[in-house]
mmCIF file with all atom_site columns, C-alpha atoms in Angstrom:
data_model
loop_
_atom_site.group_PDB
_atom_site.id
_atom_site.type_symbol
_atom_site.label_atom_id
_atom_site.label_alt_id
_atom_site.label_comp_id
_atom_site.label_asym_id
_atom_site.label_entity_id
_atom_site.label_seq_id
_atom_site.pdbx_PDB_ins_code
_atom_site.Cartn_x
_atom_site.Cartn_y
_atom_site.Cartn_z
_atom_site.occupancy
_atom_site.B_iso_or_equiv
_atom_site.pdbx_formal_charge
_atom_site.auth_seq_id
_atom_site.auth_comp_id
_atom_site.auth_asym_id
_atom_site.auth_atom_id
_atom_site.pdbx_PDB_model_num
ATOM 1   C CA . UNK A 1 1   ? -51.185 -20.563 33.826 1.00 0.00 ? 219 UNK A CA 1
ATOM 2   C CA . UNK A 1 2   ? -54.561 -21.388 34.958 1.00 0.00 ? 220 UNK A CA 1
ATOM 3   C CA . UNK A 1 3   ? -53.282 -24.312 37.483 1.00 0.00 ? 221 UNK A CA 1
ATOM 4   C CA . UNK A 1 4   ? -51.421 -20.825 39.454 1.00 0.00 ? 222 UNK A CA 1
ATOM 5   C CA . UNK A 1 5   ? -54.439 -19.053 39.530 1.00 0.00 ? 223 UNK A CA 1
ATOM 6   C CA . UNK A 1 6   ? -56.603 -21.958 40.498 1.00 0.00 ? 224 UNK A CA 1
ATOM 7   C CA . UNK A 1 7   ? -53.750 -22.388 43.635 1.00 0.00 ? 225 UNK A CA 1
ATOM 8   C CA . UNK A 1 8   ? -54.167 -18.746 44.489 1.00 0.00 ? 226 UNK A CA 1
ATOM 9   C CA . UNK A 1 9   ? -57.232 -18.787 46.775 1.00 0.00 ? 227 UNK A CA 1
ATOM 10  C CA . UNK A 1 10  ? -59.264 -15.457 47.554 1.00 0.00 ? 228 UNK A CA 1
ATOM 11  C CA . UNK A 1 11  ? -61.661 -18.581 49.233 1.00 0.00 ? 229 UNK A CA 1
ATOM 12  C CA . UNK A 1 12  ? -65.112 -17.180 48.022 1.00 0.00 ? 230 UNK A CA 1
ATOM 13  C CA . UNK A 1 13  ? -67.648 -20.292 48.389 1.00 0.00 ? 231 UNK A CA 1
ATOM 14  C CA . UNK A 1 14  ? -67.915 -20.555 44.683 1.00 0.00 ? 232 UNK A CA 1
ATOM 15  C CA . UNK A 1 15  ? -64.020 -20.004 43.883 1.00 0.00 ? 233 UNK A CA 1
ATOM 16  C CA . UNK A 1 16  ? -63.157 -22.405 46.276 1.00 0.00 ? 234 UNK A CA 1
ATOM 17  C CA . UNK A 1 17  ? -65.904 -25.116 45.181 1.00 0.00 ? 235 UNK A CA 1
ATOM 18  C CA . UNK A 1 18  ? -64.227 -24.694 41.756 1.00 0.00 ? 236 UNK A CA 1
ATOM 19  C CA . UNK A 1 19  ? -60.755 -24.474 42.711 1.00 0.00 ? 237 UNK A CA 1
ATOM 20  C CA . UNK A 1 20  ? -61.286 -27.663 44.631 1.00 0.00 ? 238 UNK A CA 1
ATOM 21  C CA . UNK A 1 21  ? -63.035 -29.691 41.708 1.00 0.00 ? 239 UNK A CA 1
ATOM 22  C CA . UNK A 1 22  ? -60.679 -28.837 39.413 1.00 0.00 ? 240 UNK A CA 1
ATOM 23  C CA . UNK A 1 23  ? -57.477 -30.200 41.689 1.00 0.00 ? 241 UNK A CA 1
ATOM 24  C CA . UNK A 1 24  ? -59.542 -33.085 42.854 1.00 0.00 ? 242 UNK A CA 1
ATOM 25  C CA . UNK A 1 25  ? -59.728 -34.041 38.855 1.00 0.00 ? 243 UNK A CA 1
ATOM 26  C CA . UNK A 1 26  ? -56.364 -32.511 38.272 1.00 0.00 ? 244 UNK A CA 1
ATOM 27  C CA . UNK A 1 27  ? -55.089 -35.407 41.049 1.00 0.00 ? 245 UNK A CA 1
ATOM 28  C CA . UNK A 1 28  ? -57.702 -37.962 39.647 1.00 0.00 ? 246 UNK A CA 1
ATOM 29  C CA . UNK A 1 29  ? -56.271 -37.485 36.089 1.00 0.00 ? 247 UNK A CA 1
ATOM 30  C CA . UNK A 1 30  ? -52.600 -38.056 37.330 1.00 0.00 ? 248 UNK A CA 1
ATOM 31  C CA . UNK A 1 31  ? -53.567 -41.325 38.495 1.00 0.00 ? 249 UNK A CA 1
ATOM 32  C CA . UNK A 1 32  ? -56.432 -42.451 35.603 1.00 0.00 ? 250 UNK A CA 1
ATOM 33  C CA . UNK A 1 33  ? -54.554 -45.325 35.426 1.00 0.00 ? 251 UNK A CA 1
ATOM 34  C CA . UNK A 1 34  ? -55.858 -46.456 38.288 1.00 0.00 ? 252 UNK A CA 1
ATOM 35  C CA . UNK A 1 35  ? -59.119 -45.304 37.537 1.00 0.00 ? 253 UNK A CA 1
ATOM 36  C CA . UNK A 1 36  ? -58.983 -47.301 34.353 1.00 0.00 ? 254 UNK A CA 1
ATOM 37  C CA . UNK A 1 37  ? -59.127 -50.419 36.555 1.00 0.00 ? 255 UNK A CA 1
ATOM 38  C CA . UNK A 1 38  ? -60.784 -49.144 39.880 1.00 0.00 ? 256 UNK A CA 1
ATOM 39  C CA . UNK A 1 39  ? -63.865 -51.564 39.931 1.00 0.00 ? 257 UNK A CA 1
ATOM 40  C CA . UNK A 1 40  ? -61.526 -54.662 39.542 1.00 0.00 ? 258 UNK A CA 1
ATOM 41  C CA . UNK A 1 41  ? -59.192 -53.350 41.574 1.00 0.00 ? 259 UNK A CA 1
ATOM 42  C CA . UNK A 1 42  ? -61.368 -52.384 44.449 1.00 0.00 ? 260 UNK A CA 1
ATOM 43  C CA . UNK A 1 43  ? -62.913 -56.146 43.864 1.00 0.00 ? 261 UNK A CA 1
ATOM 44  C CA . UNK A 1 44  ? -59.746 -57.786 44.615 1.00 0.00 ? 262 UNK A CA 1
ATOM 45  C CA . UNK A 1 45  ? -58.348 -56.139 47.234 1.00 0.00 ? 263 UNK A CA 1
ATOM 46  C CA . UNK A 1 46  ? -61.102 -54.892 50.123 1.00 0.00 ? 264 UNK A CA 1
ATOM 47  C CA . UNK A 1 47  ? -58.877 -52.175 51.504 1.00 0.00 ? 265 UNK A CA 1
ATOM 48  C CA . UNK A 1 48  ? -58.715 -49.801 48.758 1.00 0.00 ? 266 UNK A CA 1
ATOM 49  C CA . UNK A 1 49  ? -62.526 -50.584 48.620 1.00 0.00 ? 267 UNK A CA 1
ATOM 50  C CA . UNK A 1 50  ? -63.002 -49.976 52.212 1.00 0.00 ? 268 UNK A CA 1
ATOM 51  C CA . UNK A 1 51  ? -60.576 -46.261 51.695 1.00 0.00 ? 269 UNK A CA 1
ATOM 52  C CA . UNK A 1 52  ? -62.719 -45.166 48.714 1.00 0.00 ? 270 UNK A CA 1
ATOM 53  C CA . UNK A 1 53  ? -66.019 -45.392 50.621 1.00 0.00 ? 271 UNK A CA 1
ATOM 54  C CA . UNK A 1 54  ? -64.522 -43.741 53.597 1.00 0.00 ? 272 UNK A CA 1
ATOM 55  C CA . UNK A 1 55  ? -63.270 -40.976 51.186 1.00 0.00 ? 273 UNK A CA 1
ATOM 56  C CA . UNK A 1 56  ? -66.548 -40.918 49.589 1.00 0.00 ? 274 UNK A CA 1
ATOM 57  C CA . UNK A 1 57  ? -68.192 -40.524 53.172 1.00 0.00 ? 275 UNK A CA 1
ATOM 58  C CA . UNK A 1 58  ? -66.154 -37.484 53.579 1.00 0.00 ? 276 UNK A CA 1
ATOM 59  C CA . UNK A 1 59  ? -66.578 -35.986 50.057 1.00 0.00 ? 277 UNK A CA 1
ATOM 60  C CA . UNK A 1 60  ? -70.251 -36.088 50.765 1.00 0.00 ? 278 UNK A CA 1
ATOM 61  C CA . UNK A 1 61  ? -69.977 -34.344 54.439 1.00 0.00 ? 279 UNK A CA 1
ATOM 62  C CA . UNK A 1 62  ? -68.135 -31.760 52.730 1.00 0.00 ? 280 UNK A CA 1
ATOM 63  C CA . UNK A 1 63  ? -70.189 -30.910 49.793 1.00 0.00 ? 281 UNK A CA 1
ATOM 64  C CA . UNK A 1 64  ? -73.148 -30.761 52.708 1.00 0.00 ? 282 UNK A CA 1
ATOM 65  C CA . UNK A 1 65  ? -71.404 -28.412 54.522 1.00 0.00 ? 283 UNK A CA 1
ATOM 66  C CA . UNK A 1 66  ? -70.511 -26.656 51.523 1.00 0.00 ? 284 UNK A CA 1
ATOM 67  C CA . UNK A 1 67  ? -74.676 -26.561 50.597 1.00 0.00 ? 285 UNK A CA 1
ATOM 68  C CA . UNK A 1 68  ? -75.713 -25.821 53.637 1.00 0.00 ? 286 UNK A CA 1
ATOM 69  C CA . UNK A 1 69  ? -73.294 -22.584 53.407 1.00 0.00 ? 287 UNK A CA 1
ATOM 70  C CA . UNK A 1 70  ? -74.511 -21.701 50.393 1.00 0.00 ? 288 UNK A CA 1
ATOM 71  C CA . UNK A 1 71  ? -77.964 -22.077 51.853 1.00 0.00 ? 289 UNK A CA 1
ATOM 72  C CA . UNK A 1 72  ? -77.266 -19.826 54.816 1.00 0.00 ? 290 UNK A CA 1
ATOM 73  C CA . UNK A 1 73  ? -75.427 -17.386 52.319 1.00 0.00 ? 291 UNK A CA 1
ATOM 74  C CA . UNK A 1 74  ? -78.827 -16.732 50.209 1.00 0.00 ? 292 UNK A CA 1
ATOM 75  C CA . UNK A 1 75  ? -76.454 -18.505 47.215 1.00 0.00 ? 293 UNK A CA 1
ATOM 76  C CA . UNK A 1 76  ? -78.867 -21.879 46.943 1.00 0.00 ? 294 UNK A CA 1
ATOM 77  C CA . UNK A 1 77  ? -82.159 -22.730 47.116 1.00 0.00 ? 295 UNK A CA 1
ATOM 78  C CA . UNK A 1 78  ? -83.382 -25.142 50.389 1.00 0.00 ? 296 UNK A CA 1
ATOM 79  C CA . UNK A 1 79  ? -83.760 -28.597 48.999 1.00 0.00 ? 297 UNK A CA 1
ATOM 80  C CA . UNK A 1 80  ? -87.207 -28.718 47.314 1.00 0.00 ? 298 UNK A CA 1
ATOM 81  C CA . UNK A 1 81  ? -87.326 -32.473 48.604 1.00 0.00 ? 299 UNK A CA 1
ATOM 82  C CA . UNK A 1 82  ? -85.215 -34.501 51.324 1.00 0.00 ? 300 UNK A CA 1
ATOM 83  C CA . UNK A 1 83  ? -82.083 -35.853 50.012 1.00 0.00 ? 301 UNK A CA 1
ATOM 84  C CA . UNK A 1 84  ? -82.122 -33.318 46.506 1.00 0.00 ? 302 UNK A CA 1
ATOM 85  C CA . UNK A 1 85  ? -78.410 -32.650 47.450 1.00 0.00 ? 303 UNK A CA 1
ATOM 86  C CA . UNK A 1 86  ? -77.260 -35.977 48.101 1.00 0.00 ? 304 UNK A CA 1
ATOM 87  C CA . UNK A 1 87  ? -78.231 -36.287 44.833 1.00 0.00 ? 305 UNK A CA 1
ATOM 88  C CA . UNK A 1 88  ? -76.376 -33.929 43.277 1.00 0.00 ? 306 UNK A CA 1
ATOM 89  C CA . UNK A 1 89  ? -73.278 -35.097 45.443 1.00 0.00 ? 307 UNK A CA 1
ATOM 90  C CA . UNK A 1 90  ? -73.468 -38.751 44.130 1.00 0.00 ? 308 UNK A CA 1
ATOM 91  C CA . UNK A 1 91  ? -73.980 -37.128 40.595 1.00 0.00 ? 309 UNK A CA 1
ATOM 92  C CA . UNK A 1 92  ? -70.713 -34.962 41.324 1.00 0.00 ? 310 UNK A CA 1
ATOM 93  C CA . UNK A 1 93  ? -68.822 -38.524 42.717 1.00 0.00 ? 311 UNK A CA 1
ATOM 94  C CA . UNK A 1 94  ? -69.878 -40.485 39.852 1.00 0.00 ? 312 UNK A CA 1
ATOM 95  C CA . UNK A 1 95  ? -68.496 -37.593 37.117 1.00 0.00 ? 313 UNK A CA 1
ATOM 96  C CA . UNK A 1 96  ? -65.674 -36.972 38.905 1.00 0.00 ? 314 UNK A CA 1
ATOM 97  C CA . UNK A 1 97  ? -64.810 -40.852 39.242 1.00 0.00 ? 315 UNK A CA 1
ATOM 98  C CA . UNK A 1 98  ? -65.465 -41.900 36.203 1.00 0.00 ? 316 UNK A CA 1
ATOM 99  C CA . UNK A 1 99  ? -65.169 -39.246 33.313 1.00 0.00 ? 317 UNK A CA 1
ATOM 100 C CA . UNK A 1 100 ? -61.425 -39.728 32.394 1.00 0.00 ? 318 UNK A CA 1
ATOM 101 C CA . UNK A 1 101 ? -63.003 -43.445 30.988 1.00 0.00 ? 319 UNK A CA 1
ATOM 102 C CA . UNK A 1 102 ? -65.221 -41.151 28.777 1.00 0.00 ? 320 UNK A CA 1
ATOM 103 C CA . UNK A 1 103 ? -62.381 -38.913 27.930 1.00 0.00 ? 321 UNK A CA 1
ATOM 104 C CA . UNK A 1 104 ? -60.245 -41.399 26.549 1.00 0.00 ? 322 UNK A CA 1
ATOM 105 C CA . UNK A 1 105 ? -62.825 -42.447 24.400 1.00 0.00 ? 323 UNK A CA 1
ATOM 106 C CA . UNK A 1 106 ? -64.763 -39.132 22.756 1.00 0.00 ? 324 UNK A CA 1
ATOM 107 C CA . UNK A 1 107 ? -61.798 -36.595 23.859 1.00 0.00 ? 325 UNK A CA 1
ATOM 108 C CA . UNK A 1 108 ? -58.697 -38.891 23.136 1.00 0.00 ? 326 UNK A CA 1
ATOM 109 C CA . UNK A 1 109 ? -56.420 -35.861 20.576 1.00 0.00 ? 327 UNK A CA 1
ATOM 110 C CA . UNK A 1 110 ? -59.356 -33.485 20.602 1.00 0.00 ? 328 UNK A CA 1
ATOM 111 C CA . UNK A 1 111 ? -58.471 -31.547 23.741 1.00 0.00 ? 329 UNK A CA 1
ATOM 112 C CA . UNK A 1 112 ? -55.583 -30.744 25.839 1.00 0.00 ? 330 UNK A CA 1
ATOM 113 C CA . UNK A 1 113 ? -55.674 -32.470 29.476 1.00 0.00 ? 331 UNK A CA 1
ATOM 114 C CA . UNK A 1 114 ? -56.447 -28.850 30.963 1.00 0.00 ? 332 UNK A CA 1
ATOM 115 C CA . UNK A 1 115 ? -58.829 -28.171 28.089 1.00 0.00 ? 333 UNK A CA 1
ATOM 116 C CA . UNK A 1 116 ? -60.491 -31.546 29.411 1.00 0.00 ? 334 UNK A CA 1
ATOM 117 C CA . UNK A 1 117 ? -59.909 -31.166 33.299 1.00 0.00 ? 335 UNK A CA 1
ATOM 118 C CA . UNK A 1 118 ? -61.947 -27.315 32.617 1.00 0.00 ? 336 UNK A CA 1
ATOM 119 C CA . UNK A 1 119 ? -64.889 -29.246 30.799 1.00 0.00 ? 337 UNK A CA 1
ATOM 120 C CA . UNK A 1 120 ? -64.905 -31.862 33.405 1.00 0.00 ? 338 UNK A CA 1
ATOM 121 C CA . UNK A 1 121 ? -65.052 -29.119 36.322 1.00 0.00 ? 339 UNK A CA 1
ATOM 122 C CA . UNK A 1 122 ? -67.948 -27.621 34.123 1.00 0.00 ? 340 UNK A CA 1
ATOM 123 C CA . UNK A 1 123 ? -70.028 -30.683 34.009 1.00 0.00 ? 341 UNK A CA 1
ATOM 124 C CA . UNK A 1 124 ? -69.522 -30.802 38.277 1.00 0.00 ? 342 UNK A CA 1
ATOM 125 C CA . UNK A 1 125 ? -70.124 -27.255 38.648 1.00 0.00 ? 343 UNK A CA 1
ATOM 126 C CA . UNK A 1 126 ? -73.177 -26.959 36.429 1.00 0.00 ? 344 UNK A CA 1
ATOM 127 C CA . UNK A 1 127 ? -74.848 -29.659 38.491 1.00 0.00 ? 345 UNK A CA 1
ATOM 128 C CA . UNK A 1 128 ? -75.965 -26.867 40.924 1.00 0.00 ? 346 UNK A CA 1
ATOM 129 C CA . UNK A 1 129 ? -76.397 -23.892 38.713 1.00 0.00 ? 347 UNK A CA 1
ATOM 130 C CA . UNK A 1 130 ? -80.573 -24.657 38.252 1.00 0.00 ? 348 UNK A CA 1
ATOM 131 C CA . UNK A 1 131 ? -80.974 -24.918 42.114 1.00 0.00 ? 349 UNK A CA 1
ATOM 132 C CA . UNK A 1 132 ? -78.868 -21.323 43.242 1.00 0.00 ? 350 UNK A CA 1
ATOM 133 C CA . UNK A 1 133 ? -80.765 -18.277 43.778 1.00 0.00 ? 351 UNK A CA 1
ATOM 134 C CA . UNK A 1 134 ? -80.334 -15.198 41.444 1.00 0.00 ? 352 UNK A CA 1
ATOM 135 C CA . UNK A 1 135 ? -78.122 -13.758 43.550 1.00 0.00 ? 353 UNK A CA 1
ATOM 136 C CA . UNK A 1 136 ? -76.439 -17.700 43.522 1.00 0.00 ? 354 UNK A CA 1
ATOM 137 C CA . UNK A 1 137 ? -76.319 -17.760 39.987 1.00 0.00 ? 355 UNK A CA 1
ATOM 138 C CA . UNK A 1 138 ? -74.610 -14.133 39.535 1.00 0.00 ? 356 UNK A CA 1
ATOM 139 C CA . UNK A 1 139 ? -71.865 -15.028 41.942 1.00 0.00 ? 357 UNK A CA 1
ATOM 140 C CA . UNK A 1 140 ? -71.806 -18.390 40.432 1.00 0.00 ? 358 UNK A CA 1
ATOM 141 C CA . UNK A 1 141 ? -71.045 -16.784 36.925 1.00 0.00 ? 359 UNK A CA 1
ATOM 142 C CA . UNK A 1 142 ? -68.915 -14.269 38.135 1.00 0.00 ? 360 UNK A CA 1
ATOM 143 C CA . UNK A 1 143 ? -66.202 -16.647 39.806 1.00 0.00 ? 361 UNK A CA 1
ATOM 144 C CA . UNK A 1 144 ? -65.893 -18.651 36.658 1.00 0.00 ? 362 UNK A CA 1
ATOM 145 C CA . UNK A 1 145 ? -65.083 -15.695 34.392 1.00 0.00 ? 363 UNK A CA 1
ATOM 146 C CA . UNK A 1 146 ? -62.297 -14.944 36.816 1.00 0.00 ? 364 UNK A CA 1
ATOM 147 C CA . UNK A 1 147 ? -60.981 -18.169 36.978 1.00 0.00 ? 365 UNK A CA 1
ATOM 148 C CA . UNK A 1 148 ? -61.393 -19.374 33.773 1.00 0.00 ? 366 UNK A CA 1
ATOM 149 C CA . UNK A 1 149 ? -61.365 -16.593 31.666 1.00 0.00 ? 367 UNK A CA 1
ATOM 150 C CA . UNK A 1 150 ? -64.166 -17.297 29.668 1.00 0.00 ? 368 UNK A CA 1
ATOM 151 C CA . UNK A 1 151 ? -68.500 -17.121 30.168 1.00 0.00 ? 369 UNK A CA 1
ATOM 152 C CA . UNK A 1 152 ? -70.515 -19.646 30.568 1.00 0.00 ? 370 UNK A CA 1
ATOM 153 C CA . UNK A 1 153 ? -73.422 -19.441 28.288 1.00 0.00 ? 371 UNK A CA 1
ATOM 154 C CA . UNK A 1 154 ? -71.784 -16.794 25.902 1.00 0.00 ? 372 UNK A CA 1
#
């Protein structure tokens, strides 16, 4: 199944960036319940507030890191402007926070939850395909195929 393949690391940057989106959702979808409610939840009681924006300070140091790599790695372009990435990582938060609200809505009986948690990892991934290099974008392309057995762009 693809949740075995995506738990069998070879740790290449982009295989693990995937790998890692997709179980962050795959958790995040177990508990959309939650989700559901988040904002009103958060409002009434301050320390699940407090432990998402201490989560989201660490989701951000990692995707840094994990930019910065890239950078070093010839994989991504060096930000064209200050703060570019943190950009991209509040994009990433936002999706990843929020889309099961969106899938209940437009994907409710269209897709399967993996189907969905695949399209969802997409949306993140794709977020950095127009800043990687050529050589970025071949890697990039490459890992999905073997993870997800299909091509992006076919």
């Amino acid at each position: 199944t693809l949740f075995t393949k995506i738990k069998d690391f070879k740790d290449t940057n982009f295989e693990a960036f995937f790998k890692t989106t997709f179980l962050i959702l795959k958790l995040l979808n177990k508990y959309k319940f939650f989700m559901f409610s988040f904002v009103e939840i958060s409002r009434n009681y301050s320390k699940i507030s407090t432990s998402f924006i201490e989560l989201q300070k660490k989701k951000k140091l990692q995707f840094s890191t994990f930019h910065k790599l890239l950078i070093m790695q010839g994989f991504i372009k060096k930000e064209t402007y200050k703060g570019l990435y943190d950009t991209i990582i509040l994009q990433s938060n936002i999706i990843s926070n929020f889309c099961f609200s969106e899938g209940e809505i437009l994907l409710k009986n269209k897709d399967t939850e993996e189907e969905k948690l695949v399209k969802y990892t997409e949306t993140v991934a794709l977020l950095i395909y127009p800043y990687l290099t050529e050589k970025g974008k071949l890697e990039f392309l490459l890992n999905w195929k073997d993870i997800f057995d299909y091509e992006l762009f076919s």
